[in-house]
XYZ file of C-alpha atoms in Angstrom:
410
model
C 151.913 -41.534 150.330
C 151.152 -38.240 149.600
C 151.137 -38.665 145.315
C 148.858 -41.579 145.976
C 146.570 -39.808 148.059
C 146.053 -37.125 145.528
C 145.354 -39.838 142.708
C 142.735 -40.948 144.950
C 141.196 -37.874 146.528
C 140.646 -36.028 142.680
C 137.370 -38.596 142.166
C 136.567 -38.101 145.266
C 132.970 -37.167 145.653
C 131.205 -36.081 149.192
C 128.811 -38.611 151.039
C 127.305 -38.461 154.786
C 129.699 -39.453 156.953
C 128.963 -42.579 159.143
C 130.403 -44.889 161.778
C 131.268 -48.699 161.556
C 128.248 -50.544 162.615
C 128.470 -51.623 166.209
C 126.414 -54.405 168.026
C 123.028 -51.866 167.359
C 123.787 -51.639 163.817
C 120.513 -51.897 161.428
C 121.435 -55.881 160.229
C 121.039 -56.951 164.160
C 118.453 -54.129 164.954
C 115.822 -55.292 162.352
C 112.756 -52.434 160.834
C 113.522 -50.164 164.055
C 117.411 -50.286 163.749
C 117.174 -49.296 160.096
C 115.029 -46.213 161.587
C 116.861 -44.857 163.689
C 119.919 -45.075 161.152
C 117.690 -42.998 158.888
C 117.353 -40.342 161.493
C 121.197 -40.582 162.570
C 121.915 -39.870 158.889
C 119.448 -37.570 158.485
C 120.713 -35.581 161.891
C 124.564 -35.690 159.789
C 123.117 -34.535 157.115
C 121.461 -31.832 158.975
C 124.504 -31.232 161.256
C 127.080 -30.789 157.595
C 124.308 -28.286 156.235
C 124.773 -26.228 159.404
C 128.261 -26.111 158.870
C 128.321 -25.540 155.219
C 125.516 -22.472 156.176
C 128.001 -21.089 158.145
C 130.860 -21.397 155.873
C 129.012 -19.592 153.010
C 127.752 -17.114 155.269
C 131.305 -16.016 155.680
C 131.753 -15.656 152.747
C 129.019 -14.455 150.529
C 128.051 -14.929 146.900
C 131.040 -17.788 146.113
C 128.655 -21.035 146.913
C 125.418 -21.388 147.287
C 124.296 -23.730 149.909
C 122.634 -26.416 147.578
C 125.668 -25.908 145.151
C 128.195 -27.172 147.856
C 126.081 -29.610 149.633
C 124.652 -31.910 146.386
C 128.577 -31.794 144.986
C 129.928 -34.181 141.640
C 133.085 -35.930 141.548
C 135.812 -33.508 141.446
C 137.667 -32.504 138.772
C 141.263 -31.032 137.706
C 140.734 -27.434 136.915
C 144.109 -26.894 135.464
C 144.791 -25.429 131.971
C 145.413 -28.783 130.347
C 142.170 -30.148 130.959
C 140.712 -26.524 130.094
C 142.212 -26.901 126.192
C 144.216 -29.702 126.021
C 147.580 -27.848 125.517
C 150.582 -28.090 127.399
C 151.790 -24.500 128.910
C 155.132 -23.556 130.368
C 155.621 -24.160 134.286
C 154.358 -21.404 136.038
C 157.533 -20.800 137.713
C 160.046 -20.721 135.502
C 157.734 -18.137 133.563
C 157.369 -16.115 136.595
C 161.300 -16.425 137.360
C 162.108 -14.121 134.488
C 160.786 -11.423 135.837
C 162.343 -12.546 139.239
C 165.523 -12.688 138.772
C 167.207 -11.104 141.433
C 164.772 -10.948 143.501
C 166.509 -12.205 146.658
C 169.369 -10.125 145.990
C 166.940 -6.938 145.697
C 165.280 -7.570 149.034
C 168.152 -7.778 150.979
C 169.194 -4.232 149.176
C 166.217 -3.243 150.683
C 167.325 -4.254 153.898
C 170.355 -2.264 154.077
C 171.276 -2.368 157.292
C 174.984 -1.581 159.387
C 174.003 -4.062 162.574
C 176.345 -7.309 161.400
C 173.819 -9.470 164.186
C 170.492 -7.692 162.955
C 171.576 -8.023 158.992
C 172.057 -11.801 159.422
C 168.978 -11.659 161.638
C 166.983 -10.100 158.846
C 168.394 -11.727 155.544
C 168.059 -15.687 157.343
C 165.161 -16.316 155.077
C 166.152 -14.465 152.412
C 168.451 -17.196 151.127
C 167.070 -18.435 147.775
C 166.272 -21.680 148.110
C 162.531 -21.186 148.119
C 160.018 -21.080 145.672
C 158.692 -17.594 145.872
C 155.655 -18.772 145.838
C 153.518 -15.139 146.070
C 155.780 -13.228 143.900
C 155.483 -15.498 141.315
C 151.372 -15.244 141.753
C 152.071 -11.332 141.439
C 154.455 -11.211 138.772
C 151.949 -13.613 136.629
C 149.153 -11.821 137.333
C 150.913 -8.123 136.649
C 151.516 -9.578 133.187
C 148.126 -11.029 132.180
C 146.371 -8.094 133.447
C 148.520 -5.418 131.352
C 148.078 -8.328 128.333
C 144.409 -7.795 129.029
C 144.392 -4.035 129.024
C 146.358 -3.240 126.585
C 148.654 -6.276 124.857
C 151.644 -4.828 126.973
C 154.099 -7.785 127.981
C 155.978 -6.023 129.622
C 156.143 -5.608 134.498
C 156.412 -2.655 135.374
C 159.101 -1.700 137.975
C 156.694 -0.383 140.546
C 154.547 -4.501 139.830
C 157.663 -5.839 140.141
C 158.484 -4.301 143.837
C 155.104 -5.435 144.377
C 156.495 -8.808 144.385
C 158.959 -8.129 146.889
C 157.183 -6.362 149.144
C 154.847 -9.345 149.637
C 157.841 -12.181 150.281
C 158.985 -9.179 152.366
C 155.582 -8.947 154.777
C 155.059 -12.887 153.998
C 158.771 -13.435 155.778
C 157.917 -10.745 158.731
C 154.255 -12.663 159.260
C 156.959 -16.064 159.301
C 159.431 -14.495 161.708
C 156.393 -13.077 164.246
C 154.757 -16.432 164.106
C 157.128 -18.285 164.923
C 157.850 -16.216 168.130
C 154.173 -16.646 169.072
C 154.080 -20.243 168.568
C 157.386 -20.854 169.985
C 158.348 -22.943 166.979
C 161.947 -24.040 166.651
C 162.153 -25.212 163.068
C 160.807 -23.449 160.166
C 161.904 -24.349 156.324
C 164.228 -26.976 157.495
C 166.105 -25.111 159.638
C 166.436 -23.356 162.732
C 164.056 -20.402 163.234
C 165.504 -16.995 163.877
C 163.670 -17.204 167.649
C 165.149 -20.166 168.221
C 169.299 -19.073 167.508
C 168.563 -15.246 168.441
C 165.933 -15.347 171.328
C 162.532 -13.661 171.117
C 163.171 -10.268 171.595
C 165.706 -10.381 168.700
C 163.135 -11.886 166.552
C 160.422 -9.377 167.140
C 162.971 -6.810 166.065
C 163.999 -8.609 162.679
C 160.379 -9.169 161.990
C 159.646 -5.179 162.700
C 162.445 -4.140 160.614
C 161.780 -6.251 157.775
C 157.696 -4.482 157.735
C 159.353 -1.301 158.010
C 161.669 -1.831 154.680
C 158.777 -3.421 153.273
C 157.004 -0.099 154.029
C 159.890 2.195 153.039
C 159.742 0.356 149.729
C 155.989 0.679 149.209
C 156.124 4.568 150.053
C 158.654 4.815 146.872
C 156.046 3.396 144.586
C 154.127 6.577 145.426
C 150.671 5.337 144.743
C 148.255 5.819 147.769
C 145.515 3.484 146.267
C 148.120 0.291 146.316
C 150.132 1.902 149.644
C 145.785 1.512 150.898
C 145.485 -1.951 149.787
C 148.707 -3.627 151.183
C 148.220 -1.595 154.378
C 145.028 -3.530 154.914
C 147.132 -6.850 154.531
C 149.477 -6.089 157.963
C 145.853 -5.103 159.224
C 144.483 -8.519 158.398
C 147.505 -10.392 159.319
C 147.255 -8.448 163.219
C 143.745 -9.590 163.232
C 144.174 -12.867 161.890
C 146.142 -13.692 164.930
C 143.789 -12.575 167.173
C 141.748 -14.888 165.423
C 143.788 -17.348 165.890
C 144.102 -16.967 169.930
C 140.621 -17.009 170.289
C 137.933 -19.772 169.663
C 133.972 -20.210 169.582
C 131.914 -22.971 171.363
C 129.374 -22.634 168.564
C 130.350 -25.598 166.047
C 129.000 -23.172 163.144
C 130.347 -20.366 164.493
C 133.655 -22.104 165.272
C 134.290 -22.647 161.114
C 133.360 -19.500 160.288
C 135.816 -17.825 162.703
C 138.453 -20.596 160.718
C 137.876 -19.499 157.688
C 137.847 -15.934 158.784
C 141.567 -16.541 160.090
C 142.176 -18.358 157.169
C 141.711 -15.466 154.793
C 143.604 -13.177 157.749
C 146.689 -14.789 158.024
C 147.215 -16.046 154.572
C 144.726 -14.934 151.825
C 144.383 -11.714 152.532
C 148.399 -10.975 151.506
C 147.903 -13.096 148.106
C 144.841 -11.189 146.954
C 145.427 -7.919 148.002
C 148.776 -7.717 146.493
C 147.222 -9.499 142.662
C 144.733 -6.243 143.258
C 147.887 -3.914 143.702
C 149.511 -4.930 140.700
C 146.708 -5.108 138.707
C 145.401 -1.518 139.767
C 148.982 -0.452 138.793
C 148.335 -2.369 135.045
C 144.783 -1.622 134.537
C 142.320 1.280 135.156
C 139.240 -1.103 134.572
C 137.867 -1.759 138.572
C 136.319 -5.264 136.673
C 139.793 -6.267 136.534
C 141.100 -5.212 139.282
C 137.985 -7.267 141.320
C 139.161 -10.336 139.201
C 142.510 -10.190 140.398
C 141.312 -10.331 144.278
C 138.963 -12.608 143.524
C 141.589 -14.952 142.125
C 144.254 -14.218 144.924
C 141.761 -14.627 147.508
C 140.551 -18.044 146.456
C 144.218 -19.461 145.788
C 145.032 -18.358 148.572
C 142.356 -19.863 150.963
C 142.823 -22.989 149.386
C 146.648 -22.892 149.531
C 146.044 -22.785 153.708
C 143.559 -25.372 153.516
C 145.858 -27.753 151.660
C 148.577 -26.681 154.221
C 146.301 -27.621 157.386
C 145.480 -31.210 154.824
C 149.842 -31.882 155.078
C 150.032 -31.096 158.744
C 147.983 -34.904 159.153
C 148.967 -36.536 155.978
C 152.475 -35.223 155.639
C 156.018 -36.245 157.246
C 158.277 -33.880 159.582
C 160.949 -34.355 156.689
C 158.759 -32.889 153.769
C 157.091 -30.409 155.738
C 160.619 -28.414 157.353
C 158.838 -28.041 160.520
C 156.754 -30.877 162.941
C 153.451 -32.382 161.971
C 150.418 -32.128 164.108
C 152.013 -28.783 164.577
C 148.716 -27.088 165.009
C 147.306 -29.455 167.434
C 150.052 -29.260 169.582
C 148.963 -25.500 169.621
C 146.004 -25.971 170.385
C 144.346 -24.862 166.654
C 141.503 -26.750 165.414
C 141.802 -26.524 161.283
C 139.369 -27.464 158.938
C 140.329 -31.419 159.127
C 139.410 -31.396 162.743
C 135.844 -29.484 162.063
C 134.989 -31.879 159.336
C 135.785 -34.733 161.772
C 134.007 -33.205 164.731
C 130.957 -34.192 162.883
C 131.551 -37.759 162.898
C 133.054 -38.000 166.340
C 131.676 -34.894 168.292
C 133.506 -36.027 171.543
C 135.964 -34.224 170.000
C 134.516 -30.952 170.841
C 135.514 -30.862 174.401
C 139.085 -31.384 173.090
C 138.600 -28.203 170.790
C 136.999 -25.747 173.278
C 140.045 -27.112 175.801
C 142.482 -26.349 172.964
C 143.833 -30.470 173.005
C 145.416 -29.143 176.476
C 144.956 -32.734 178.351
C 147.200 -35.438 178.255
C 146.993 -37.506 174.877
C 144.177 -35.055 173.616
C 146.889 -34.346 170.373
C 147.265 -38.059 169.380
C 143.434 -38.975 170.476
C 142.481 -35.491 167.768
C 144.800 -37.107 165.182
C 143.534 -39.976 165.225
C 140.135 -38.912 165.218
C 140.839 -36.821 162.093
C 142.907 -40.137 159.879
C 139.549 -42.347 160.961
C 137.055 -39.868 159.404
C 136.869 -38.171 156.020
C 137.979 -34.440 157.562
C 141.084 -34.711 155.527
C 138.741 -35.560 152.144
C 136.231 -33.062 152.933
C 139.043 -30.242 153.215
C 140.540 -31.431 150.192
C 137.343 -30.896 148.717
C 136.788 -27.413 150.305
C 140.673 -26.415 148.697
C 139.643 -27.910 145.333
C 136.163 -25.976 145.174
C 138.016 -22.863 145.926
C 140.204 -23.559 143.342
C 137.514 -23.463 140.779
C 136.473 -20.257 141.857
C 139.884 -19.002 141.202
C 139.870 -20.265 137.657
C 136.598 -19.134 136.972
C 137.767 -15.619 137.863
C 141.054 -15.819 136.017
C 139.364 -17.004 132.896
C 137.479 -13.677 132.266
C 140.820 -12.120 131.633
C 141.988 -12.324 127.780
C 144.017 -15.412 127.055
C 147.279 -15.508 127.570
C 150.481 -17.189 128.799
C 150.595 -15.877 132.104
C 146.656 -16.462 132.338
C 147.361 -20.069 131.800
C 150.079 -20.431 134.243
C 148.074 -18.888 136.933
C 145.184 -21.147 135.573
C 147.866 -24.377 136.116
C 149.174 -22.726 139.660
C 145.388 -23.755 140.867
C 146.314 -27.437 140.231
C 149.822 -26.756 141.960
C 148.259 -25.535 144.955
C 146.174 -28.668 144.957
C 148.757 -31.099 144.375
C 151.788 -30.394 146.392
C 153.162 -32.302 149.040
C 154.937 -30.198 150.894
């Protein structure tokens, strides 16, 4: 389902969003039925320009208003299309710089406490795709190729790489407490065989190796930057417990937590190991800029699987963030065909059947489309950025992660 879907949603262009006709539809309704259509779409319209004012005011200078709301068919922005060569997979050119890398983090978590070790080292098994190391490892190399040919990671870009699967794993751990989530990965989640308390400990002991290890790089302009990121990550889930009644409001605040809980970790740590590469602040602005954008689209794509996605592909439940009560970008875009769904929001889908009534909802509108397109947009913007850098393997393959992002399933 999911490969077809993204065959379709690729020439997928926006329109204004509109009901079946019912028995006051314009070809029973005559000249005044045909009317008041025009105003209902021109209320929509009106309504989607509110909400695209708000997401752009959240984020400044990456869209302009008329830009996102008069948008063309969209198209792949992966390196292929770019020049029509084929480059290597991103990941198995990232891998050689990883190799190890599993191995080296639980090194780093050196630890005496047979329960807490296990605790500690249950994610840490390898079977993953390292998805943010590989981002950081790529990007360490194209930036050095861009200052000064060198194609070579440096050790302290390289523990850059850990560090962030090391906070990304701690962020997993803590979550999962908060949400009460029993599987995670396809397994068990460390709350769930441990208890609670346990897990809060893990997850604190995993930030404080992760800290130990960014203290030995000895550079307090990165040890500054990836600070902010278990800043952003607290406040993202603040975020995430609160909500707005304000529909505008309300998507601003999501993409807020979006960048929070998931961005904010991808883009700070490109501008670590580019700062670390590269003297040139142009550069290291690219590198956020590219981070940032991959990851808010990587999120949005996520919230996209959690409706069109199974349990089995996923490692954890769909309709997982309903159940919790979290309205993502699918269930804005859909609010503005069926706004009875904004009682459901502002009572966090806490009445009986308001999870499969939302879900619903969202799979008879185009929220899913129009979140696709959001993720696809920001995508763009990530290439865009990337493609000021001087040309090079690794700026390909982060080029060609964009249309990863875009296209996975799971």
């Amino acid at each position: 389902m999911a490969s077809c879907w993204w065959r379709w949603r690729r020439g997928c262009s926006w329109r204004p969003a509109a009901r079946s006709p019912g028995p006051g539809s314009p070809g029973r309704a005559g000249l005044s039925g045909l009317r008041a259509a025009a105003a209902a779409a021109a209320r929509a319209q009106m309504s989607y320009f509110n909400l695209v004012k708000s997401l752009t005011s959240a984020f400044p200078n990456m869209y302009s208003i008329s830009r996102f709301h008069h948008m063309t068919p969209a198209v792949c922005c992966c390196s292929k299309t770019r020049s029509g060569e084929e480059y290597t997979d991103p990941f198995n050119l990232g891998w050689r710089d990883l190799k190890g890398l599993y191995e080296d983090i639980r090194k780093e978590l050196f630890i005496s406490t047979t329960e807490l070790k296990e605790m500690c080292e249950y994610y840490f098994d390898g079977k993953g795709k390292a998805f943010r190391p590989i981002i950081v490892v790529l990007m360490a190399r194209a930036c050095n190729i861009h200052h000064n040919n060198s194609r070579n990671v440096q050790a302290s870009q390289r523990a850059i790489a850990l560090i962030a699967e090391m906070i990304h794993t701690a962020s997993l751990v803590h979550d999962d407490v908060i949400d009460d989530a029993s599987s995670r990965r396809g397994k068990h989640t460390v709350n769930k065989i441990w208890g609670e308390k346990k897990a809060v400990l893990a997850g604190d002991l995993i930030l404080s190796a992760a800290s130990i290890a960014l203290a030995r790089i000895g550079n307090t302009t990165v040890v500054s930057i990836l600070t902010q990121v278990i800043e952003d990550l607290v406040r993202g889930e603040f975020l995430q417990l609160g909500s707005k009644e304000n529909e505008n409001e309300r998507f601003a605040h999501y993409l807020e937590k979006t960048f929070k809980k998931t961005a904010s970790l991808i883009a700070n740590s490109c501008k670590a190991v580019s700062v670390l590469g590269c003297p040139d602040p142009v550069v290291h602005e690219i590198a956020y800029q590219y981070g940032k954008n991959v990851g808010l689209a990587f999120q949005l794509i996520d919230d996209v699987l959690d409706f069109t996605s199974c349990s089995d592909r996923m490692g954890k439940p769909t309709s997982a963030d309903l159940k919790l009560g979290l309205a993502t970008g699918p269930v804005l875009f859909a609010c503005q065909q069926f706004p009875e769904m904004n009682a459901m929001i502002m009572r966090r889908f806490s009445s009986p059947g308001d999870v499969d009534r939302a879900r619903q909802y969202v799979l008879q509108s185009d929220g899913v489309q129009q979140t696709t397109y959001l993720a696809q947009r920001y995508c763009r913007e990530a290439v865009r950025e990337i493609s000021k850098l001087r040309p090079s393997p690794e700026r390909e393959a982060l080029i060609q992660l964009s249309e990863i992002v875009l296209a996975r399933d799971k």
